[in-house]
Short mmCIF file of C-alpha atoms in Angstrom, two decimals:
data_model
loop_
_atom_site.label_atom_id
_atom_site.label_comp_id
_atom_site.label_asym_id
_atom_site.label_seq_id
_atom_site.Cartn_x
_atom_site.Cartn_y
_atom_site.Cartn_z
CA UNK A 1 -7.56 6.72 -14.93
CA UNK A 2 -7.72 2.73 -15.14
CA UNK A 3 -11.32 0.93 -15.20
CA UNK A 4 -9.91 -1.31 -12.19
CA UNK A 5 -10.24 -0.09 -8.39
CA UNK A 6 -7.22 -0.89 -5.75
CA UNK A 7 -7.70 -4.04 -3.94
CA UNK A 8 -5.68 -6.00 -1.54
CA UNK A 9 -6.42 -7.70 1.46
CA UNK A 10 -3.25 -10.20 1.85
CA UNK A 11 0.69 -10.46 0.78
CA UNK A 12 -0.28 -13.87 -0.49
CA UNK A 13 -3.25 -14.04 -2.98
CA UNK A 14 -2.94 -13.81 -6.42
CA UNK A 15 -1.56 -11.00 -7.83
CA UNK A 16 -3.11 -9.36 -10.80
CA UNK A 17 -1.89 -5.69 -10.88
CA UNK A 18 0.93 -4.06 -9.87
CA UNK A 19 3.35 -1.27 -9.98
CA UNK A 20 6.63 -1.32 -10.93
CA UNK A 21 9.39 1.23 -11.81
CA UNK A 22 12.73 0.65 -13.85
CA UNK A 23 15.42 1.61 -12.25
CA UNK A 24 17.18 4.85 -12.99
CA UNK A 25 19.94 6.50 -15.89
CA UNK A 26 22.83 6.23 -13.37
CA UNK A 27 25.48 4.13 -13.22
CA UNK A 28 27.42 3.98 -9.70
CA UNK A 29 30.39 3.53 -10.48
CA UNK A 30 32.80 2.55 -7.04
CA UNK A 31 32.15 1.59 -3.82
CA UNK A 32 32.45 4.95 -2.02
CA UNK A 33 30.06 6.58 -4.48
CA UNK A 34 27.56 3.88 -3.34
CA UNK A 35 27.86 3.69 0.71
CA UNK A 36 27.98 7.42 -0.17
CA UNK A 37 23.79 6.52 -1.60
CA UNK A 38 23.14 3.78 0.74
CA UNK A 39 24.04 1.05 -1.56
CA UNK A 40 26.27 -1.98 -0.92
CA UNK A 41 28.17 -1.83 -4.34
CA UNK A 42 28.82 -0.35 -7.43
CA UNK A 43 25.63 -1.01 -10.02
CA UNK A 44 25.84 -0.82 -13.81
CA UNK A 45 22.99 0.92 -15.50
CA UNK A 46 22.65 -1.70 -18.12
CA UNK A 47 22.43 -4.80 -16.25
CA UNK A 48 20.06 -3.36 -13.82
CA UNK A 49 17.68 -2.73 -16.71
CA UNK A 50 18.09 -6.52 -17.91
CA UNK A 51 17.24 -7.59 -14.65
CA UNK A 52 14.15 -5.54 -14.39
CA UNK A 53 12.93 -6.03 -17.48
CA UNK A 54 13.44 -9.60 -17.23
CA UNK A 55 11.26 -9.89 -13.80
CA UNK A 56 8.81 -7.74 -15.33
CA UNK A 57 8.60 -10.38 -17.87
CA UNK A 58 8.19 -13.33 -15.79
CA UNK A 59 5.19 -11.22 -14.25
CA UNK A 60 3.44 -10.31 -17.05
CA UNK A 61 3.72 -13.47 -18.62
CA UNK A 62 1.94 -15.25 -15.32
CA UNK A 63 -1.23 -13.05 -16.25
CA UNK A 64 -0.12 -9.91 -13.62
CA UNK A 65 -0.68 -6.36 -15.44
CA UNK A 66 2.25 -4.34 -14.53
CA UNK A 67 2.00 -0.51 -14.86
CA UNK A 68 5.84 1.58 -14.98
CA UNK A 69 4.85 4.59 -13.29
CA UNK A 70 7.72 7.10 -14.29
CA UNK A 71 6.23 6.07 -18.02
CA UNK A 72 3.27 8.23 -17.07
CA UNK A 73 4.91 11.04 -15.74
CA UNK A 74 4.57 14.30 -17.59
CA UNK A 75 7.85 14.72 -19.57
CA UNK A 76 9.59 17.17 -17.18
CA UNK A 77 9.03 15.00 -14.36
CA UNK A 78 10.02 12.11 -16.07
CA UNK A 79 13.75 14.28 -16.52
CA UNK A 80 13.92 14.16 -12.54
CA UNK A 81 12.54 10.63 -12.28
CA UNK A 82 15.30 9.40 -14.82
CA UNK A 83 17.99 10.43 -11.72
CA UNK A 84 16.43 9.48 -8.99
CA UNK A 85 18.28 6.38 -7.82
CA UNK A 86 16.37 4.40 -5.32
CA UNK A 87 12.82 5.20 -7.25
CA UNK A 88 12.69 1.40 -8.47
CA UNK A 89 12.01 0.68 -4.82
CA UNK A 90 7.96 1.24 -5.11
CA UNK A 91 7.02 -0.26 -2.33
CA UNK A 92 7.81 1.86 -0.14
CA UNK A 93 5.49 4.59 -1.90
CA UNK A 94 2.27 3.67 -0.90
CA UNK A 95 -0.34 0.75 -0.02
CA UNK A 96 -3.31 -0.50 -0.63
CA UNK A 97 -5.13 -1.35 2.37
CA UNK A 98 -8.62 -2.87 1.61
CA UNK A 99 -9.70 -0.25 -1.28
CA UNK A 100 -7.80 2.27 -0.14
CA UNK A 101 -4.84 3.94 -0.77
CA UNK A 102 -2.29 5.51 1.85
CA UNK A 103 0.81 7.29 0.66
CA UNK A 104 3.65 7.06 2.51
CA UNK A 105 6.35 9.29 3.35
CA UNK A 106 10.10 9.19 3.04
CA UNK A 107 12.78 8.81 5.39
CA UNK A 108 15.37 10.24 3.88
CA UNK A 109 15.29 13.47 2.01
CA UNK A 110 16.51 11.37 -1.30
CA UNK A 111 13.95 9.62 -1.57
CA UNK A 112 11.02 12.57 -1.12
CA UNK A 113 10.65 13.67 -5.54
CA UNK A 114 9.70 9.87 -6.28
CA UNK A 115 7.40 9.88 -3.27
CA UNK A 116 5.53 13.10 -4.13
CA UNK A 117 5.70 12.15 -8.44
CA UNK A 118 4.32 8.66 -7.69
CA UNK A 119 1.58 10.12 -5.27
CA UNK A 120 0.19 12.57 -8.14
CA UNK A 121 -0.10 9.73 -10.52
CA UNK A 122 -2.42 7.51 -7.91
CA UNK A 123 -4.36 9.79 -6.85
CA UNK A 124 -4.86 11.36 -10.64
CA UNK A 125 -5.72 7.26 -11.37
CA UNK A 126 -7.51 6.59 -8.41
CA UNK A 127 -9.16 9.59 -6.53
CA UNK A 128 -11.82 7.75 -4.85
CA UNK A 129 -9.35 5.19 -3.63
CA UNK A 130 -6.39 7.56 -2.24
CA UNK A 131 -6.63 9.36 1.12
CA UNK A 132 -3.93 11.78 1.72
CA UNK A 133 -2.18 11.58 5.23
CA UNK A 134 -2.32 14.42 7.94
CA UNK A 135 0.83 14.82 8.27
CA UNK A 136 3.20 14.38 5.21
CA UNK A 137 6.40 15.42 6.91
CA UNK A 138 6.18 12.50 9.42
CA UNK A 139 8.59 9.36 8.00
CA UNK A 140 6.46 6.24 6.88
CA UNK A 141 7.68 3.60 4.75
CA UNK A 142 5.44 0.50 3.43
CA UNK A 143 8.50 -1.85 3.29
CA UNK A 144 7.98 -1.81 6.98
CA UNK A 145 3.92 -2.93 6.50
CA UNK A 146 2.98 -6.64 6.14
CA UNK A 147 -0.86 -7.17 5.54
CA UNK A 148 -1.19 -10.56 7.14
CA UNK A 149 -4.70 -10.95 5.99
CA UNK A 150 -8.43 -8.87 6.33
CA UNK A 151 -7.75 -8.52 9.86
CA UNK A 152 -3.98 -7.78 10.63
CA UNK A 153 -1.24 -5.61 10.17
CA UNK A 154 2.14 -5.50 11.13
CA UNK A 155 4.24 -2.77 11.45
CA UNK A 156 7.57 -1.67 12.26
CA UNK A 157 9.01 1.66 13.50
CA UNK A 158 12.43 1.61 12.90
CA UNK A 159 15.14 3.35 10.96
CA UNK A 160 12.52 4.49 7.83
CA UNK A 161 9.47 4.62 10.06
CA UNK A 162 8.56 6.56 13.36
CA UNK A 163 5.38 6.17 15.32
CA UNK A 164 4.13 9.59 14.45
CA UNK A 165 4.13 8.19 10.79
CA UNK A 166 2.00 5.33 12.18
CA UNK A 167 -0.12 7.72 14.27
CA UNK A 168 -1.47 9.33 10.81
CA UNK A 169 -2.22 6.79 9.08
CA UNK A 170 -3.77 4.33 11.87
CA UNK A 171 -7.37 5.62 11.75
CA UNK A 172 -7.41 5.23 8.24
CA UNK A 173 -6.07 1.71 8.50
CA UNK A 174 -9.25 0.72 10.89
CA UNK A 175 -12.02 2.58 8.56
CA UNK A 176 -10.20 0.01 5.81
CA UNK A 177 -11.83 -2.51 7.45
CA UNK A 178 -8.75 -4.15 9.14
CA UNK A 179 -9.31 -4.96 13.03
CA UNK A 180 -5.94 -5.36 14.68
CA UNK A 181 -2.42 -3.31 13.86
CA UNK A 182 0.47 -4.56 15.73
CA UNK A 183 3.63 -2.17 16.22
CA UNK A 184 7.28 -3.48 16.47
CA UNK A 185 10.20 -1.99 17.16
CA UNK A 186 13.07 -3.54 15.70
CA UNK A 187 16.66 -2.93 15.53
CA UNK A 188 17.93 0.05 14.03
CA UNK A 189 20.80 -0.96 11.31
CA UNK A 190 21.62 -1.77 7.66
CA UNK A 191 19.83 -5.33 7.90
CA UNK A 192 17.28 -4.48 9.62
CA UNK A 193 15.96 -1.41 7.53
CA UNK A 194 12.81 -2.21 7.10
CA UNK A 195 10.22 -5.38 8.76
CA UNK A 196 10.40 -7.18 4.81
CA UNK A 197 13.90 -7.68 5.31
CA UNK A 198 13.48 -9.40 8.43
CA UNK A 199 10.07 -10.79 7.96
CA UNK A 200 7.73 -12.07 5.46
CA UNK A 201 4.34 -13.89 4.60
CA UNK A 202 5.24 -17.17 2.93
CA UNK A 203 2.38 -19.10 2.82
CA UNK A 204 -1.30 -18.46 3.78
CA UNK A 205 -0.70 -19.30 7.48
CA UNK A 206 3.03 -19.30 7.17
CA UNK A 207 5.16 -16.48 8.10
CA UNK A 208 9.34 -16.54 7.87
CA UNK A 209 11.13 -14.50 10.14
CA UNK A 210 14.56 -14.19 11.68
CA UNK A 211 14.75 -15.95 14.48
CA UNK A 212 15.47 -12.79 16.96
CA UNK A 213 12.36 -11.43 16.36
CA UNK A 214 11.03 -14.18 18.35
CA UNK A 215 12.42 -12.24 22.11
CA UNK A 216 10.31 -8.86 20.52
CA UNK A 217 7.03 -7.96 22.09
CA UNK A 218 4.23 -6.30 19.84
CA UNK A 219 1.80 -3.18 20.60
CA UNK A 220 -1.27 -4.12 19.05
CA UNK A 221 -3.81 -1.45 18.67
CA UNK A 222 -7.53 -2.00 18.06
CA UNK A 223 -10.13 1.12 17.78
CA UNK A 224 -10.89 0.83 21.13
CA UNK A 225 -7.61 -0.68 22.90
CA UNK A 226 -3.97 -1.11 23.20
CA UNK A 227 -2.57 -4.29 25.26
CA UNK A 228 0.98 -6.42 24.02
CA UNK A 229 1.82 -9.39 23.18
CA UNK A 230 4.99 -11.52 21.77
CA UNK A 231 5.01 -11.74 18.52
CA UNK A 232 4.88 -15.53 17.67
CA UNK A 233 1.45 -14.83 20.10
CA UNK A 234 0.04 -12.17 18.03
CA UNK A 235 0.92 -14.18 14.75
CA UNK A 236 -0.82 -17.22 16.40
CA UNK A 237 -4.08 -15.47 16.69
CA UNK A 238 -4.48 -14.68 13.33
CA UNK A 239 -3.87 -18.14 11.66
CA UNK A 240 -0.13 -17.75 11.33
CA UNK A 241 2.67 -20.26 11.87
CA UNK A 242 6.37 -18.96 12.29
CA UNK A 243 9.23 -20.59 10.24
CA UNK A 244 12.53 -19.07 12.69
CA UNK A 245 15.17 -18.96 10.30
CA UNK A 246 18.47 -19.05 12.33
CA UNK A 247 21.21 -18.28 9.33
CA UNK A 248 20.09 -16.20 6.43
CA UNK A 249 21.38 -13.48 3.62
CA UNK A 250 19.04 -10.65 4.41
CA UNK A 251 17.77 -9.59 1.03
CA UNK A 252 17.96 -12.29 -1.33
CA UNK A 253 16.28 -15.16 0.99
CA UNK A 254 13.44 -13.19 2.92
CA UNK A 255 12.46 -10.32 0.51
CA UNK A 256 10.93 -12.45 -1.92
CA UNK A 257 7.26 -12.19 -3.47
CA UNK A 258 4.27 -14.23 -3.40
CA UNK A 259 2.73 -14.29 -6.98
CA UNK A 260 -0.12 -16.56 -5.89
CA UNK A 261 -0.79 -18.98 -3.28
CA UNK A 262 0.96 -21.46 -5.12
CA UNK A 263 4.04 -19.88 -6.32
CA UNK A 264 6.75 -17.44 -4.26
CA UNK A 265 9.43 -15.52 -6.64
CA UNK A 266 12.19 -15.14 -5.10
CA UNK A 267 16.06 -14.18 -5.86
CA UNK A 268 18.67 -16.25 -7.93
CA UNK A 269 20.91 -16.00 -4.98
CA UNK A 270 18.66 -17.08 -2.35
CA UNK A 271 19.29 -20.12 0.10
CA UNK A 272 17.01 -22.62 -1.01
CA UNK A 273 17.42 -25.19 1.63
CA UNK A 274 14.44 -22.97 4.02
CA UNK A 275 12.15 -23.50 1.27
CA UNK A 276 12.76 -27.30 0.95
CA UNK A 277 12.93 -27.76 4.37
CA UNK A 278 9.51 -26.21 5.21
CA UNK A 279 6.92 -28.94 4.53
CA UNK A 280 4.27 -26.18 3.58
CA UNK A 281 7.04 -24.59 1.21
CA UNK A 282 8.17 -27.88 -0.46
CA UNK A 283 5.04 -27.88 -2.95
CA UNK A 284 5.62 -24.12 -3.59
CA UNK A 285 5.97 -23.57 -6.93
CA UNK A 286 9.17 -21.35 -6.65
CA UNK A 287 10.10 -19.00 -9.10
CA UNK A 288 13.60 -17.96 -9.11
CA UNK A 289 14.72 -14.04 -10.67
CA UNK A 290 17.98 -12.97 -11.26
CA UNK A 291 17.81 -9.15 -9.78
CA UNK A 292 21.53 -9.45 -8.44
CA UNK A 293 22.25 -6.10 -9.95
CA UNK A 294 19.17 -4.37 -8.39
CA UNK A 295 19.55 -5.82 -5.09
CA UNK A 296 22.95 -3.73 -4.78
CA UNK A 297 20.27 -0.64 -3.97
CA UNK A 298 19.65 -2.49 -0.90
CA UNK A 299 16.34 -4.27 -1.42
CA UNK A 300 15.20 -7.34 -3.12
CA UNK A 301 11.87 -8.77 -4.93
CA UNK A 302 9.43 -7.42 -2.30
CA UNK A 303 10.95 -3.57 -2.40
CA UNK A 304 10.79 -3.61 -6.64
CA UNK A 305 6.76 -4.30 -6.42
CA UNK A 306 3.63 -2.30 -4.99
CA UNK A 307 0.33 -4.36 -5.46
CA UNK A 308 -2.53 -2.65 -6.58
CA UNK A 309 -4.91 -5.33 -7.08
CA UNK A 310 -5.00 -9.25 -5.29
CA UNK A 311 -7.58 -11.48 -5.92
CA UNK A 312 -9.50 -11.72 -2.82
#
């Protein structure tokens, strides 16, 4: 149990709690062994755990608390977290929407031990906060979830997320206290895997995106409609900008992390010319993390962090 309660209303407020996970015992040691586990290259152990420990330095030393989950595990779960290779991408675990807690739910059989271990520990921490889904089998992950702000979501159904996974979890997002959920459908490959690797919040009323999401309709839902729109439109109507980024490396220049309104943290091997060129990103305080090692697993800043707690 922790004397705070889940709160988190935005992917750009200040950030004050969140959870993290280090990644795994493994090394992977060739190429083959890693397309083999969805990875892009071999990863060494060691460095890995420098660059993790190293971002969770730079976090706790701007004031966030950061809580290692597989730290709390009992110690024969902790045996299985150990090998569990993608587990350091916590995002896609769960959410906070509002005050309350939704777990997701794998899309690939991997990935489903880390889910159900890091599920027991929030809802053991916070069981007035954490709602369980009706239907765990149905695939839903959060990397595919942007909460643009106390009104909006945006989702995606995709290659780790199907509709049904939205269907569960949609009634729950409305008693949250959120008005609007828009569904997108985007393409269905490696760089596309989930909506933070195509899309992200990057400023209050900012949002970057690749600039083929532009031609994609949306399905917003409300409690008591459905209608479409584009999704530049839908963005529009809720205070958001879009910055259409025409060239871009996938994980390294959109999956970064906004630690406050001020200040982004993003990757060592981003492009930095979008941030310099945007004139609401040139006064960014921007943090840059050196998580080359991690972001072999496929993900970036975004996919290492789950926020418990932004100041609203």
């Amino acid at each position: 149990m922790y004397s705070f309660q889940p709160n988190c209303w935005s992917e750009h407020e200040e950030l004050e709690v969140v959870m993290l996970c280090a990644p795994s015992k493994w090394d992977v040691p060739d190429l083959k062994t890693a397309e083999n586990v969805q990875w892009s290259a071999a990863v060494h152990h060691a460095r890995a755990l420098e660059n993790f420990l190293a971002f969770k330095d730079v976090l706790e030393n701007a004031g966030v608390t950061v809580i290692d989950y597989a730290q709390e595990l009992p110690a024969q779960a902790q045996q299985l977290s150990e090998q569990l290779l993608h587990r350091y991408f916590v995002r896609d675990l769960a959410c906070v929407f509002g005050k309350v807690i939704l777990p997701g739910a794998a899309g690939i059989s991997m990935r489903r031990p880390e889910y159900v271990q890091a599920h027991e520990l929030l809802e053991k921490w916070f069981p007035k906060s954490y709602r369980h889904i009706k239907d765990p089998r149905t695939a839903l992950e959060f990397g595919d979830v942007l909460i643009l702000n106390k009104d909006a979501v945006l989702i995606n159904i995709g290659v780790r997320t199907t509709i049904e996974g939205v269907e569960c979890v949609k009634e729950d997002i409305f008693k949250a206290g959120f008005s609007e959920i828009a569904i997108i459908d985007l393409p269905r490959q490696s760089d596309t895997l989930h909506l933070d690797m195509n899309c992200n919040v990057a400023h209050k009323d900012l949002v970057m995106a690749k600039s083929f999401m532009r031609y994609f309709p949306v399905h917003v839902l409300t409690p008591q409609s459905t209608r479409f729109d584009m999704t530049a439109t839908f963005l529009k109507r809720h205070g958001f900008d879009v910055y259409w980024l025409d060239k871009y490396n996938t994980i390294p220049d959109i999956n970064f992390l906004n630690l406050n309104p001020e200040t982004l943290l993003i990757s060592k091997k981003a492009t930095k010319q979008p941030f310099k060129n945007h004139p609401l990103l040139q006064k960014k305080n921007i943090i840059e993390i050196d998580v080359t090692e991690l972001e072999k697993g496929g993900g970036g800043i975004r996919c290492m962090t789950l926020p418990l707690v932004r100041k609203k």
